[in-house]
Amino acid sequence: MVNPILIEVTRGPLVESWHRGAIAVANASGAMALQLGDVVQPIYPRSSIKALQALPLIETGAADHFGFGAQEIALACASHTGTELHTRLVAAMLERIGLNEEALGCGPHMPLGGAAAKALNESHRKPTQLHNNCSGKHAGMLATALYLGEPTAGYWQVDHPVQQRILHVLVEMSGVALGPEVTGFDGCSVPNCTMPLSTLARMFARFATGNGLAPERRIAVERILAACWEHPELIAGKGCTDTIVMRELPGRVFLKTGAEGVYCGAFPELGLGFALKIDDGTKRAAAGATMALVERHYPLGLGLMNRKSTKTWRGIEVGTIRSSAAFEDALAGLKS
Amino acid sequence: MVNPILIEVTRGPLVESWHRGAIAVANASGAMALQLGDVVQPIYPRSSIKALQALPLIETGAADHFGFGAQEIALACASHTGTELHTRLVAAMLERIGLNEEALGCGPHMPLGGAAAKALNESHRKPTQLHNNCSGKHAGMLATALYLGEPTAGYWQVDHPVQQRILHVLVEMSGVALGPEVTGFDGCSVPNCTMPLSTLARMFARFATGNGLAPERRIAVERILAACWEHPELIAGKGCTDTIVMRELPGRVFLKTGAEGVYCGAFPELGLGFALKIDDGTKRAAAGATMALVERHYPLGLGLMNRKSTKTWRGIEVGTIRSSAAFEDALAGLKS
């Protein structure tokens, strides 16, 4: 099956590039409210499931034990831009559990945020593991291991109790079996299991509504959502789609981007969860398709963002990024 | 027509992302030696045709008049990384024609090269138009206008003699009509006309062989090719596919990348020209497909490069970027 074109990039009179992909939107009862493209083929959710990977941090009692509040919980769910704010808070999380940057297993990379990268260069410093966009998630994993008396060494390995606990939560939340045959490794070295988009959409519908969740899990999910809406700047950073949308629509839209063109999210008041993947893995298309879905229900007038590639270096618009007619048709038929 | 998958990106046991596209390889007589996907639909060649856009600089006599040698000619064909070397040489080109950075119309952007961008940040300077990857091309356009007594103001506009002269060369080289209905604008604000990949491949086969070109044009083309092979570091920069391959294979392979997943090139001793476009516009796939073609004839053992997205931040390989079986089959059938 060839996925449909979701996003088109025009220049002058022509469509210059296009992005195929698939999207699933599920409602609280698990039924598909929208499906376009192949929503059955498994994909790696990558960072889009960080909020679910953070559940053990709360459910084990580790977050409360170490006095982690909304900021720390938001950072555990974040793909952050590596600003001074993000790195300082993650360093403080590590200090509170008696560890430091060296305990992290995520590896260093330049801050995702342009301003943060510039500031780091200007100060002639190299990026540390704190700058890794996943450092908050890793600090949360270390906190859980320490609280439960597990070794912190190798906490990122697939057979470590920290990863097995996360795997168990994902199996419960998704209702599908997840074994070694569907396991790859994320850029930050932790395991990432493939799932169909339809499964991911149902998982985020449950996440949005609490439908079918045990009372303790419902409380943990609500705490995670509240933390992300309270601190949207910690989830990603300035100029990022997730931060902008969650700042505009707290309580109404939860969004989380993942690498290779993945996006997942939840619309609590509509009772919907969604998951999409762009075949080619590009961010401009994943964010564009996500914004088209968000604006279908909550017209923010933000457009599809990521417009850099359709402007000249003098700032003149010479093209556009838009939803395809097929995608617009599908969105129009979406029952909210 | 849906283009075939050319490049696959794997992670663990699965193909995570894939890139569709089309490729045309033409021989000296204009026949197609290989075609895969839709090679008839027009595409914007973007920067892949800079070496052809540089022809008037030589053919008018402007390059000789201003004493431009191989370095300046290579820069006129370049998408450079904005290092100190590149910007110093372009500034010298402008000085030699009595102009400065302000005369450029390309607009400023941060250097494409990571090291150059870092150096600029470290010195607390902002990018100028000299750092624009197209600054050498623009300096060449200004030189031609000045030499012929044309106004330099608005040299980047579609109706300026500089752009009309380039359009005329492209019509001659391609053998197709190119009018306003197929004209878009490049990121550096100059016009860019769409052409089918088959036409571009034939154009580069002529470029590689001189077949069917007037003697004066043949000399100009040879001078351009010689300049690029003599100064591959000026054409792009450290770590760039074009620079690496032309340094390894001078006289044998000419390569030029373009934005939105375009690649063109010429193999003089094989009498072949090629053009490819990745549907989704990603560089990793365009460079990967190009390297697969290059290595089919000249096994450099460089692999498909651009491997960053398949490694963890600690440098461990967790996936691969590879040619699809369909693309490999097509390459195997290519007569050299």
Tab-separated table of C-alpha atoms in Angstrom, chain B residues 122-265:
chain	number	residue	atom	x	y	z
B	122	GLU	CA	32.301	32.271	18.651
B	123	SER	CA	33.410	35.603	17.222
B	124	HIS	CA	29.984	37.108	18.040
B	125	ARG	CA	29.454	38.121	14.405
B	126	LYS	CA	26.305	37.912	12.307
B	127	PRO	CA	26.264	36.259	8.879
B	128	THR	CA	26.577	38.570	5.882
B	129	GLN	CA	25.577	37.962	2.282
B	130	LEU	CA	29.129	36.644	1.715
B	131	HIS	CA	28.222	33.648	3.912
B	132	ASN	CA	25.274	32.788	1.659
B	133	ASN	CA	26.181	29.541	-0.108
B	134	CYS	CA	25.366	31.260	-3.452
B	135	SER	CA	27.554	34.341	-2.950
B	136	GLY	CA	30.116	33.252	-5.561
B	137	LYS	CA	27.407	32.766	-8.191
B	138	HIS	CA	26.051	36.216	-7.433
B	139	ALA	CA	29.528	37.785	-7.610
B	140	GLY	CA	29.898	36.174	-11.056
B	141	MET	CA	26.537	37.589	-12.170
B	142	LEU	CA	27.571	41.065	-11.035
B	143	ALA	CA	30.898	40.739	-12.886
B	144	THR	CA	29.090	39.877	-16.135
B	145	ALA	CA	26.693	42.822	-15.781
B	146	LEU	CA	29.527	45.273	-15.094
B	147	TYR	CA	31.672	44.003	-17.960
B	148	LEU	CA	28.783	44.430	-20.415
B	149	GLY	CA	27.860	47.875	-19.069
B	150	GLU	CA	24.510	46.731	-17.665
B	151	PRO	CA	23.064	48.084	-14.418
B	152	THR	CA	24.058	46.063	-11.373
B	153	ALA	CA	20.879	46.992	-9.507
B	154	GLY	CA	18.265	44.262	-9.778
B	155	TYR	CA	20.673	41.851	-11.533
B	156	TRP	CA	18.744	39.036	-9.796
B	157	GLN	CA	15.407	39.943	-11.365
B	158	VAL	CA	13.900	37.755	-14.064
B	159	ASP	CA	13.867	40.485	-16.758
B	160	HIS	CA	17.430	41.708	-16.124
B	161	PRO	CA	19.860	40.924	-19.006
B	162	VAL	CA	21.978	38.786	-16.636
B	163	GLN	CA	19.074	36.421	-15.965
B	164	GLN	CA	17.856	36.520	-19.574
B	165	ARG	CA	21.342	35.537	-20.762
B	166	ILE	CA	21.390	32.578	-18.368
B	167	LEU	CA	17.900	31.591	-19.501
B	168	HIS	CA	19.099	31.639	-23.111
B	169	VAL	CA	22.059	29.363	-22.267
B	170	LEU	CA	19.724	26.937	-20.470
B	171	VAL	CA	17.369	26.870	-23.465
B	172	GLU	CA	20.323	26.134	-25.767
B	173	MET	CA	21.793	23.480	-23.482
B	174	SER	CA	18.471	21.777	-22.743
B	175	GLY	CA	16.773	22.177	-26.097
B	176	VAL	CA	13.469	23.018	-24.355
B	177	ALA	CA	11.464	26.242	-24.121
B	178	LEU	CA	11.645	27.881	-20.696
B	179	GLY	CA	9.141	30.630	-19.976
B	180	PRO	CA	7.395	32.405	-17.112
B	181	GLU	CA	4.907	29.546	-16.715
B	182	VAL	CA	7.700	27.295	-15.435
B	183	THR	CA	9.618	29.900	-13.446
B	184	GLY	CA	9.966	29.907	-9.682
B	185	PHE	CA	12.435	31.726	-7.455
B	186	ASP	CA	15.362	30.206	-5.661
B	187	GLY	CA	16.229	30.830	-2.012
B	188	CYS	CA	18.845	33.350	-3.218
B	189	SER	CA	16.113	35.238	-5.143
B	190	VAL	CA	17.195	34.458	-8.739
B	191	PRO	CA	14.789	32.743	-11.148
B	192	ASN	CA	14.892	28.953	-11.537
B	193	CYS	CA	13.055	27.216	-14.403
B	194	THR	CA	11.565	23.743	-14.157
B	195	MET	CA	12.743	20.976	-16.486
B	196	PRO	CA	12.161	17.221	-16.696
B	197	LEU	CA	14.870	15.020	-15.192
B	198	SER	CA	15.400	13.451	-18.634
B	199	THR	CA	16.213	16.900	-20.060
B	200	LEU	CA	18.580	17.672	-17.195
B	201	ALA	CA	20.349	14.329	-17.640
B	202	ARG	CA	20.844	15.011	-21.359
B	203	MET	CA	22.128	18.496	-20.560
B	204	PHE	CA	24.717	17.056	-18.188
B	205	ALA	CA	25.684	14.355	-20.709
B	206	ARG	CA	26.452	17.221	-23.132
B	207	PHE	CA	28.277	19.000	-20.316
B	208	ALA	CA	30.340	15.847	-19.667
B	209	THR	CA	31.222	15.120	-23.286
B	210	GLY	CA	30.957	18.381	-25.203
B	211	ASN	CA	28.806	16.452	-27.661
B	212	GLY	CA	26.810	18.814	-29.896
B	213	LEU	CA	28.252	21.963	-28.359
B	214	ALA	CA	29.775	24.846	-30.342
B	215	PRO	CA	33.590	24.991	-30.023
B	216	GLU	CA	33.539	28.150	-27.840
B	217	ARG	CA	31.012	26.590	-25.482
B	218	ARG	CA	32.990	23.388	-25.338
B	219	ILE	CA	36.030	25.403	-24.212
B	220	ALA	CA	33.973	27.264	-21.575
B	221	VAL	CA	32.532	23.992	-20.255
B	222	GLU	CA	35.990	22.410	-20.048
B	223	ARG	CA	37.278	25.442	-18.170
B	224	ILE	CA	34.415	25.183	-15.653
B	225	LEU	CA	34.919	21.445	-15.123
B	226	ALA	CA	38.688	21.912	-14.716
B	227	ALA	CA	38.129	24.683	-12.144
B	228	CYS	CA	35.751	22.498	-10.081
B	229	TRP	CA	38.143	19.534	-10.130
B	230	GLU	CA	41.084	21.770	-9.238
B	231	HIS	CA	39.246	23.337	-6.278
B	232	PRO	CA	36.691	20.851	-4.953
B	233	GLU	CA	36.894	22.500	-1.519
B	234	LEU	CA	35.476	25.699	-3.041
B	235	ILE	CA	32.488	23.998	-4.713
B	236	ALA	CA	31.035	22.961	-1.358
B	237	GLY	CA	33.284	22.366	1.674
B	238	LYS	CA	34.711	19.929	4.186
B	239	GLY	CA	32.567	16.840	4.689
B	240	CYS	CA	30.322	17.616	1.687
B	241	THR	CA	29.636	14.857	-0.825
B	242	ASP	CA	30.534	17.013	-3.864
B	243	THR	CA	33.889	18.030	-2.399
B	244	ILE	CA	34.811	14.523	-1.237
B	245	VAL	CA	33.911	12.805	-4.509
B	246	MET	CA	35.498	15.406	-6.830
B	247	ARG	CA	38.678	15.372	-4.749
B	248	GLU	CA	38.811	11.569	-5.126
B	249	LEU	CA	37.808	11.452	-8.792
B	250	PRO	CA	38.949	14.614	-10.618
B	251	GLY	CA	38.299	14.398	-14.344
B	252	ARG	CA	35.988	11.445	-13.826
B	253	VAL	CA	33.020	12.671	-11.798
B	254	PHE	CA	31.380	16.082	-11.642
B	255	LEU	CA	28.662	16.402	-8.981
B	256	LYS	CA	26.404	19.245	-7.957
B	257	THR	CA	23.741	19.164	-5.278
B	258	GLY	CA	20.584	21.275	-5.273
B	259	ALA	CA	17.980	22.084	-2.630
B	260	GLU	CA	14.853	19.922	-2.153
B	261	GLY	CA	16.570	16.628	-2.945
B	262	VAL	CA	18.008	17.368	-6.392
B	263	TYR	CA	21.348	16.063	-7.663
B	264	CYS	CA	22.935	16.384	-11.085
B	265	GLY	CA	26.285	15.319	-12.407
